[in-house]
Amino acid sequence: EGMVERGLAVARAIHDRYGPAKRNPYNEIECSDHYARAMASYGGFLAACGYEHHGPKGYLAFAPRLTPEKFSAAFTAAGGWGLFRQERTGAAQREAIEVRWGSLTLRSFAFEAPESVPAERVRAALDGRPIECRATRDGARVLVTFAQPVALRAPATLAISAE
């Protein structure tokens, strides 16, 4: 919802209240007992990453809310998991999706970028081999659509650059 500072303050307050030095961090009575906070914390992690995934449609997106100029985070999908990285420098932006275990099939990928990053010059490569794609911009969001589904099987890296 765009309230990053408030979200971080809430996460800190929860951590301070349920720290393991004070009580069992896995049993919050007001959160229906056993592991509720861990699941809620994961929701905060997903929100901070701006993570979106629709497996059947082959869609993945990230819009980091913390340090988007140099960001990395783990991600999970139904068939695998890995690492997402994003770097911004001037009028260039690079995204990397590393599948470290399992597999991930993508038909499209979206990310947020400043207007200075040219969507018309997006390139993609799977393990260094170019992949045909096209990109469209809707405000800050850049949607990259691949000509053919891209199958990433660990270890594999999909690199996307706009420069």
mmCIF file with all atom_site columns, C-alpha atoms in Angstrom:
data_model
loop_
_atom_site.group_PDB
_atom_site.id
_atom_site.type_symbol
_atom_site.label_atom_id
_atom_site.label_alt_id
_atom_site.label_comp_id
_atom_site.label_asym_id
_atom_site.label_entity_id
_atom_site.label_seq_id
_atom_site.pdbx_PDB_ins_code
_atom_site.Cartn_x
_atom_site.Cartn_y
_atom_site.Cartn_z
_atom_site.occupancy
_atom_site.B_iso_or_equiv
_atom_site.pdbx_formal_charge
_atom_site.auth_seq_id
_atom_site.auth_comp_id
_atom_site.auth_asym_id
_atom_site.auth_atom_id
_atom_site.pdbx_PDB_model_num
ATOM 1   C CA . GLU A 1 1   ? 0.000  0.000   0.000   1.00 0.00 ? 1   GLU A CA 1
ATOM 2   C CA . GLY A 1 2   ? 3.038  2.268   -0.183  1.00 0.00 ? 2   GLY A CA 1
ATOM 3   C CA . MET A 1 3   ? 3.428  2.538   3.612   1.00 0.00 ? 3   MET A CA 1
ATOM 4   C CA . VAL A 1 4   ? 6.946  1.115   3.817   1.00 0.00 ? 4   VAL A CA 1
ATOM 5   C CA . GLU A 1 5   ? 8.014  3.002   6.962   1.00 0.00 ? 5   GLU A CA 1
ATOM 6   C CA . ARG A 1 6   ? 4.837  2.002   8.818   1.00 0.00 ? 6   ARG A CA 1
ATOM 7   C CA . GLY A 1 7   ? 5.191  -1.616  7.719   1.00 0.00 ? 7   GLY A CA 1
ATOM 8   C CA . LEU A 1 8   ? 8.770  -1.724  8.984   1.00 0.00 ? 8   LEU A CA 1
ATOM 9   C CA . ALA A 1 9   ? 7.678  -0.141  12.278  1.00 0.00 ? 9   ALA A CA 1
ATOM 10  C CA . VAL A 1 10  ? 4.994  -2.807  12.742  1.00 0.00 ? 10  VAL A CA 1
ATOM 11  C CA . ALA A 1 11  ? 7.461  -5.601  11.938  1.00 0.00 ? 11  ALA A CA 1
ATOM 12  C CA . ARG A 1 12  ? 9.926  -4.143  14.490  1.00 0.00 ? 12  ARG A CA 1
ATOM 13  C CA . ALA A 1 13  ? 7.206  -3.871  17.167  1.00 0.00 ? 13  ALA A CA 1
ATOM 14  C CA . ILE A 1 14  ? 6.191  -7.493  16.613  1.00 0.00 ? 14  ILE A CA 1
ATOM 15  C CA . HIS A 1 15  ? 9.816  -8.606  16.783  1.00 0.00 ? 15  HIS A CA 1
ATOM 16  C CA . ASP A 1 16  ? 10.382 -6.650  19.994  1.00 0.00 ? 16  ASP A CA 1
ATOM 17  C CA . ARG A 1 17  ? 7.260  -8.091  21.603  1.00 0.00 ? 17  ARG A CA 1
ATOM 18  C CA . TYR A 1 18  ? 7.836  -11.728 20.647  1.00 0.00 ? 18  TYR A CA 1
ATOM 19  C CA . GLY A 1 19  ? 11.606 -11.976 20.747  1.00 0.00 ? 19  GLY A CA 1
ATOM 20  C CA . PRO A 1 20  ? 12.749 -15.438 21.876  1.00 0.00 ? 20  PRO A CA 1
ATOM 21  C CA . ALA A 1 21  ? 14.461 -13.962 24.951  1.00 0.00 ? 21  ALA A CA 1
ATOM 22  C CA . LYS A 1 22  ? 11.016 -12.893 26.234  1.00 0.00 ? 22  LYS A CA 1
ATOM 23  C CA . ARG A 1 23  ? 8.736  -15.779 25.299  1.00 0.00 ? 23  ARG A CA 1
ATOM 24  C CA . ASN A 1 24  ? 8.129  -18.596 22.839  1.00 0.00 ? 24  ASN A CA 1
ATOM 25  C CA . PRO A 1 25  ? 8.205  -16.819 19.450  1.00 0.00 ? 25  PRO A CA 1
ATOM 26  C CA . TYR A 1 26  ? 6.099  -19.587 17.861  1.00 0.00 ? 26  TYR A CA 1
ATOM 27  C CA . ASN A 1 27  ? 2.992  -19.291 20.015  1.00 0.00 ? 27  ASN A CA 1
ATOM 28  C CA . GLU A 1 28  ? 1.062  -16.018 19.861  1.00 0.00 ? 28  GLU A CA 1
ATOM 29  C CA . ILE A 1 29  ? -2.282 -16.432 21.601  1.00 0.00 ? 29  ILE A CA 1
ATOM 30  C CA . GLU A 1 30  ? -3.929 -13.472 19.832  1.00 0.00 ? 30  GLU A CA 1
ATOM 31  C CA . CYS A 1 31  ? -2.825 -14.817 16.430  1.00 0.00 ? 31  CYS A CA 1
ATOM 32  C CA . SER A 1 32  ? -4.487 -18.199 16.823  1.00 0.00 ? 32  SER A CA 1
ATOM 33  C CA . ASP A 1 33  ? -1.446 -19.964 18.248  1.00 0.00 ? 33  ASP A CA 1
ATOM 34  C CA . HIS A 1 34  ? 1.407  -21.796 16.556  1.00 0.00 ? 34  HIS A CA 1
ATOM 35  C CA . TYR A 1 35  ? 3.276  -20.268 13.647  1.00 0.00 ? 35  TYR A CA 1
ATOM 36  C CA . ALA A 1 36  ? 0.849  -17.458 12.736  1.00 0.00 ? 36  ALA A CA 1
ATOM 37  C CA . ARG A 1 37  ? 3.548  -14.793 13.127  1.00 0.00 ? 37  ARG A CA 1
ATOM 38  C CA . ALA A 1 38  ? 5.953  -16.658 10.876  1.00 0.00 ? 38  ALA A CA 1
ATOM 39  C CA . MET A 1 39  ? 3.324  -16.760 8.127   1.00 0.00 ? 39  MET A CA 1
ATOM 40  C CA . ALA A 1 40  ? 2.446  -13.082 8.641   1.00 0.00 ? 40  ALA A CA 1
ATOM 41  C CA . SER A 1 41  ? 6.144  -12.189 8.509   1.00 0.00 ? 41  SER A CA 1
ATOM 42  C CA . TYR A 1 42  ? 6.456  -13.919 5.145   1.00 0.00 ? 42  TYR A CA 1
ATOM 43  C CA . GLY A 1 43  ? 3.650  -11.692 3.858   1.00 0.00 ? 43  GLY A CA 1
ATOM 44  C CA . GLY A 1 44  ? 5.728  -8.676  4.890   1.00 0.00 ? 44  GLY A CA 1
ATOM 45  C CA . PHE A 1 45  ? 8.728  -10.107 3.054   1.00 0.00 ? 45  PHE A CA 1
ATOM 46  C CA . LEU A 1 46  ? 6.668  -10.582 -0.131  1.00 0.00 ? 46  LEU A CA 1
ATOM 47  C CA . ALA A 1 47  ? 5.332  -7.021  0.116   1.00 0.00 ? 47  ALA A CA 1
ATOM 48  C CA . ALA A 1 48  ? 8.862  -5.606  0.562   1.00 0.00 ? 48  ALA A CA 1
ATOM 49  C CA . CYS A 1 49  ? 9.954  -7.506  -2.565  1.00 0.00 ? 49  CYS A CA 1
ATOM 50  C CA . GLY A 1 50  ? 6.876  -6.452  -4.549  1.00 0.00 ? 50  GLY A CA 1
ATOM 51  C CA . TYR A 1 51  ? 6.639  -10.140 -5.465  1.00 0.00 ? 51  TYR A CA 1
ATOM 52  C CA . GLU A 1 52  ? 3.888  -11.414 -7.770  1.00 0.00 ? 52  GLU A CA 1
ATOM 53  C CA . HIS A 1 53  ? 3.700  -14.887 -9.274  1.00 0.00 ? 53  HIS A CA 1
ATOM 54  C CA . HIS A 1 54  ? 1.060  -16.765 -11.251 1.00 0.00 ? 54  HIS A CA 1
ATOM 55  C CA . GLY A 1 55  ? 2.385  -20.212 -12.056 1.00 0.00 ? 55  GLY A CA 1
ATOM 56  C CA . PRO A 1 56  ? -0.247 -21.363 -14.587 1.00 0.00 ? 56  PRO A CA 1
ATOM 57  C CA . LYS A 1 57  ? 0.127  -18.095 -16.549 1.00 0.00 ? 57  LYS A CA 1
ATOM 58  C CA . GLY A 1 58  ? 3.927  -18.204 -16.332 1.00 0.00 ? 58  GLY A CA 1
ATOM 59  C CA . TYR A 1 59  ? 4.061  -14.703 -14.834 1.00 0.00 ? 59  TYR A CA 1
ATOM 60  C CA . LEU A 1 60  ? 6.611  -13.367 -12.358 1.00 0.00 ? 60  LEU A CA 1
ATOM 61  C CA . ALA A 1 61  ? 7.125  -9.798  -11.135 1.00 0.00 ? 61  ALA A CA 1
ATOM 62  C CA . PHE A 1 62  ? 9.206  -7.888  -8.623  1.00 0.00 ? 62  PHE A CA 1
ATOM 63  C CA . ALA A 1 63  ? 8.938  -4.257  -7.502  1.00 0.00 ? 63  ALA A CA 1
ATOM 64  C CA . PRO A 1 64  ? 11.333 -3.874  -4.546  1.00 0.00 ? 64  PRO A CA 1
ATOM 65  C CA . ARG A 1 65  ? 10.210 -1.330  -1.954  1.00 0.00 ? 65  ARG A CA 1
ATOM 66  C CA . LEU A 1 66  ? 13.563 -1.229  -0.133  1.00 0.00 ? 66  LEU A CA 1
ATOM 67  C CA . THR A 1 67  ? 16.770 -0.213  -1.938  1.00 0.00 ? 67  THR A CA 1
ATOM 68  C CA . PRO A 1 68  ? 15.485 -0.838  -5.506  1.00 0.00 ? 68  PRO A CA 1
ATOM 69  C CA . GLU A 1 69  ? 18.806 0.483   -6.863  1.00 0.00 ? 69  GLU A CA 1
ATOM 70  C CA . LYS A 1 70  ? 20.610 -2.594  -5.466  1.00 0.00 ? 70  LYS A CA 1
ATOM 71  C CA . PHE A 1 71  ? 18.271 -5.332  -4.290  1.00 0.00 ? 71  PHE A CA 1
ATOM 72  C CA . SER A 1 72  ? 18.410 -9.081  -3.879  1.00 0.00 ? 72  SER A CA 1
ATOM 73  C CA . ALA A 1 73  ? 16.041 -11.551 -2.244  1.00 0.00 ? 73  ALA A CA 1
ATOM 74  C CA . ALA A 1 74  ? 15.153 -15.198 -2.238  1.00 0.00 ? 74  ALA A CA 1
ATOM 75  C CA . PHE A 1 75  ? 11.950 -16.276 -3.970  1.00 0.00 ? 75  PHE A CA 1
ATOM 76  C CA . THR A 1 76  ? 9.881  -19.426 -4.080  1.00 0.00 ? 76  THR A CA 1
ATOM 77  C CA . ALA A 1 77  ? 7.584  -20.803 -6.750  1.00 0.00 ? 77  ALA A CA 1
ATOM 78  C CA . ALA A 1 78  ? 5.604  -24.032 -6.996  1.00 0.00 ? 78  ALA A CA 1
ATOM 79  C CA . GLY A 1 79  ? 8.360  -25.878 -8.862  1.00 0.00 ? 79  GLY A CA 1
ATOM 80  C CA . GLY A 1 80  ? 11.501 -24.333 -7.451  1.00 0.00 ? 80  GLY A CA 1
ATOM 81  C CA . TRP A 1 81  ? 13.263 -21.531 -5.673  1.00 0.00 ? 81  TRP A CA 1
ATOM 82  C CA . GLY A 1 82  ? 16.104 -19.135 -6.231  1.00 0.00 ? 82  GLY A CA 1
ATOM 83  C CA . LEU A 1 83  ? 17.444 -15.613 -6.008  1.00 0.00 ? 83  LEU A CA 1
ATOM 84  C CA . PHE A 1 84  ? 16.218 -12.387 -7.592  1.00 0.00 ? 84  PHE A CA 1
ATOM 85  C CA . ARG A 1 85  ? 18.631 -9.463  -8.087  1.00 0.00 ? 85  ARG A CA 1
ATOM 86  C CA . GLN A 1 86  ? 18.061 -5.938  -9.383  1.00 0.00 ? 86  GLN A CA 1
ATOM 87  C CA . GLU A 1 87  ? 20.542 -3.138  -10.035 1.00 0.00 ? 87  GLU A CA 1
ATOM 88  C CA . ARG A 1 88  ? 19.930 0.413   -11.273 1.00 0.00 ? 88  ARG A CA 1
ATOM 89  C CA . THR A 1 89  ? 22.672 2.681   -12.523 1.00 0.00 ? 89  THR A CA 1
ATOM 90  C CA . GLY A 1 90  ? 21.772 5.916   -14.295 1.00 0.00 ? 90  GLY A CA 1
ATOM 91  C CA . ALA A 1 91  ? 19.473 5.097   -17.215 1.00 0.00 ? 91  ALA A CA 1
ATOM 92  C CA . ALA A 1 92  ? 20.111 1.339   -17.017 1.00 0.00 ? 92  ALA A CA 1
ATOM 93  C CA . GLN A 1 93  ? 18.494 -1.427  -15.033 1.00 0.00 ? 93  GLN A CA 1
ATOM 94  C CA . ARG A 1 94  ? 19.373 -5.103  -14.791 1.00 0.00 ? 94  ARG A CA 1
ATOM 95  C CA . GLU A 1 95  ? 17.267 -7.948  -13.417 1.00 0.00 ? 95  GLU A CA 1
ATOM 96  C CA . ALA A 1 96  ? 18.477 -11.483 -12.768 1.00 0.00 ? 96  ALA A CA 1
ATOM 97  C CA . ILE A 1 97  ? 16.363 -14.502 -11.843 1.00 0.00 ? 97  ILE A CA 1
ATOM 98  C CA . GLU A 1 98  ? 18.533 -17.369 -10.683 1.00 0.00 ? 98  GLU A CA 1
ATOM 99  C CA . VAL A 1 99  ? 16.762 -20.691 -10.253 1.00 0.00 ? 99  VAL A CA 1
ATOM 100 C CA . ARG A 1 100 ? 18.882 -22.602 -7.764  1.00 0.00 ? 100 ARG A CA 1
ATOM 101 C CA . TRP A 1 101 ? 16.629 -25.613 -7.234  1.00 0.00 ? 101 TRP A CA 1
ATOM 102 C CA . GLY A 1 102 ? 13.818 -27.068 -9.324  1.00 0.00 ? 102 GLY A CA 1
ATOM 103 C CA . SER A 1 103 ? 12.326 -25.289 -12.308 1.00 0.00 ? 103 SER A CA 1
ATOM 104 C CA . LEU A 1 104 ? 10.366 -22.218 -13.333 1.00 0.00 ? 104 LEU A CA 1
ATOM 105 C CA . THR A 1 105 ? 8.637  -21.577 -16.657 1.00 0.00 ? 105 THR A CA 1
ATOM 106 C CA . LEU A 1 106 ? 7.955  -17.963 -17.621 1.00 0.00 ? 106 LEU A CA 1
ATOM 107 C CA . ARG A 1 107 ? 5.924  -16.384 -20.371 1.00 0.00 ? 107 ARG A CA 1
ATOM 108 C CA . SER A 1 108 ? 6.279  -12.878 -18.951 1.00 0.00 ? 108 SER A CA 1
ATOM 109 C CA . PHE A 1 109 ? 8.181  -10.929 -16.341 1.00 0.00 ? 109 PHE A CA 1
ATOM 110 C CA . ALA A 1 110 ? 7.433  -7.468  -14.933 1.00 0.00 ? 110 ALA A CA 1
ATOM 111 C CA . PHE A 1 111 ? 9.502  -4.978  -12.983 1.00 0.00 ? 111 PHE A CA 1
ATOM 112 C CA . GLU A 1 112 ? 9.329  -1.320  -11.995 1.00 0.00 ? 112 GLU A CA 1
ATOM 113 C CA . ALA A 1 113 ? 11.773 1.177   -13.453 1.00 0.00 ? 113 ALA A CA 1
ATOM 114 C CA . PRO A 1 114 ? 12.123 4.945   -13.578 1.00 0.00 ? 114 PRO A CA 1
ATOM 115 C CA . GLU A 1 115 ? 11.081 6.718   -16.790 1.00 0.00 ? 115 GLU A CA 1
ATOM 116 C CA . SER A 1 116 ? 14.785 7.181   -17.633 1.00 0.00 ? 116 SER A CA 1
ATOM 117 C CA . VAL A 1 117 ? 15.128 3.413   -18.162 1.00 0.00 ? 117 VAL A CA 1
ATOM 118 C CA . PRO A 1 118 ? 14.208 2.690   -21.814 1.00 0.00 ? 118 PRO A CA 1
ATOM 119 C CA . ALA A 1 119 ? 11.654 -0.132  -22.106 1.00 0.00 ? 119 ALA A CA 1
ATOM 120 C CA . GLU A 1 120 ? 12.118 -0.223  -25.883 1.00 0.00 ? 120 GLU A CA 1
ATOM 121 C CA . ARG A 1 121 ? 15.692 -1.472  -25.415 1.00 0.00 ? 121 ARG A CA 1
ATOM 122 C CA . VAL A 1 122 ? 15.018 -4.452  -23.155 1.00 0.00 ? 122 VAL A CA 1
ATOM 123 C CA . ARG A 1 123 ? 17.110 -7.557  -23.808 1.00 0.00 ? 123 ARG A CA 1
ATOM 124 C CA . ALA A 1 124 ? 16.868 -11.003 -22.247 1.00 0.00 ? 124 ALA A CA 1
ATOM 125 C CA . ALA A 1 125 ? 19.264 -13.932 -22.063 1.00 0.00 ? 125 ALA A CA 1
ATOM 126 C CA . LEU A 1 126 ? 19.039 -17.389 -20.522 1.00 0.00 ? 126 LEU A CA 1
ATOM 127 C CA . ASP A 1 127 ? 22.459 -18.520 -19.298 1.00 0.00 ? 127 ASP A CA 1
ATOM 128 C CA . GLY A 1 128 ? 24.058 -16.038 -21.687 1.00 0.00 ? 128 GLY A CA 1
ATOM 129 C CA . ARG A 1 129 ? 22.007 -17.059 -24.762 1.00 0.00 ? 129 ARG A CA 1
ATOM 130 C CA . PRO A 1 130 ? 19.747 -14.281 -26.159 1.00 0.00 ? 130 PRO A CA 1
ATOM 131 C CA . ILE A 1 131 ? 15.986 -14.791 -25.939 1.00 0.00 ? 131 ILE A CA 1
ATOM 132 C CA . GLU A 1 132 ? 13.450 -13.060 -28.151 1.00 0.00 ? 132 GLU A CA 1
ATOM 133 C CA . CYS A 1 133 ? 11.212 -10.729 -26.155 1.00 0.00 ? 133 CYS A CA 1
ATOM 134 C CA . ARG A 1 134 ? 9.300  -7.476  -26.332 1.00 0.00 ? 134 ARG A CA 1
ATOM 135 C CA . ALA A 1 135 ? 8.646  -4.950  -23.607 1.00 0.00 ? 135 ALA A CA 1
ATOM 136 C CA . THR A 1 136 ? 5.846  -2.499  -22.947 1.00 0.00 ? 136 THR A CA 1
ATOM 137 C CA . ARG A 1 137 ? 5.625  0.206   -20.324 1.00 0.00 ? 137 ARG A CA 1
ATOM 138 C CA . ASP A 1 138 ? 2.621  1.203   -18.239 1.00 0.00 ? 138 ASP A CA 1
ATOM 139 C CA . GLY A 1 139 ? 3.757  4.013   -15.966 1.00 0.00 ? 139 GLY A CA 1
ATOM 140 C CA . ALA A 1 140 ? 6.604  2.690   -13.835 1.00 0.00 ? 140 ALA A CA 1
ATOM 141 C CA . ARG A 1 141 ? 5.870  -0.945  -14.716 1.00 0.00 ? 141 ARG A CA 1
ATOM 142 C CA . VAL A 1 142 ? 7.737  -2.649  -17.563 1.00 0.00 ? 142 VAL A CA 1
ATOM 143 C CA . LEU A 1 143 ? 6.226  -5.900  -18.829 1.00 0.00 ? 143 LEU A CA 1
ATOM 144 C CA . VAL A 1 144 ? 8.566  -8.216  -20.733 1.00 0.00 ? 144 VAL A CA 1
ATOM 145 C CA . THR A 1 145 ? 6.790  -10.859 -22.811 1.00 0.00 ? 145 THR A CA 1
ATOM 146 C CA . PHE A 1 146 ? 8.810  -13.736 -24.232 1.00 0.00 ? 146 PHE A CA 1
ATOM 147 C CA . ALA A 1 147 ? 8.202  -15.018 -27.787 1.00 0.00 ? 147 ALA A CA 1
ATOM 148 C CA . GLN A 1 148 ? 8.315  -18.591 -26.435 1.00 0.00 ? 148 GLN A CA 1
ATOM 149 C CA . PRO A 1 149 ? 7.935  -19.829 -22.847 1.00 0.00 ? 149 PRO A CA 1
ATOM 150 C CA . VAL A 1 150 ? 11.285 -19.732 -21.068 1.00 0.00 ? 150 VAL A CA 1
ATOM 151 C CA . ALA A 1 151 ? 12.053 -22.879 -19.065 1.00 0.00 ? 151 ALA A CA 1
ATOM 152 C CA . LEU A 1 152 ? 14.589 -22.344 -16.298 1.00 0.00 ? 152 LEU A CA 1
ATOM 153 C CA . ARG A 1 153 ? 15.898 -25.571 -14.787 1.00 0.00 ? 153 ARG A CA 1
ATOM 154 C CA . ALA A 1 154 ? 18.378 -25.278 -11.941 1.00 0.00 ? 154 ALA A CA 1
ATOM 155 C CA . PRO A 1 155 ? 20.990 -24.064 -12.160 1.00 0.00 ? 155 PRO A CA 1
ATOM 156 C CA . ALA A 1 156 ? 19.815 -21.377 -14.581 1.00 0.00 ? 156 ALA A CA 1
ATOM 157 C CA . THR A 1 157 ? 19.904 -17.580 -14.775 1.00 0.00 ? 157 THR A CA 1
ATOM 158 C CA . LEU A 1 158 ? 17.541 -15.372 -16.744 1.00 0.00 ? 158 LEU A CA 1
ATOM 159 C CA . ALA A 1 159 ? 19.091 -11.931 -17.206 1.00 0.00 ? 159 ALA A CA 1
ATOM 160 C CA . ILE A 1 160 ? 17.026 -8.968  -18.340 1.00 0.00 ? 160 ILE A CA 1
ATOM 161 C CA . SER A 1 161 ? 18.553 -5.585  -19.054 1.00 0.00 ? 161 SER A CA 1
ATOM 162 C CA . ALA A 1 162 ? 17.188 -2.233  -20.137 1.00 0.00 ? 162 ALA A CA 1
ATOM 163 C CA . GLU A 1 163 ? 19.838 0.277   -21.174 1.00 0.00 ? 163 GLU A CA 1
#
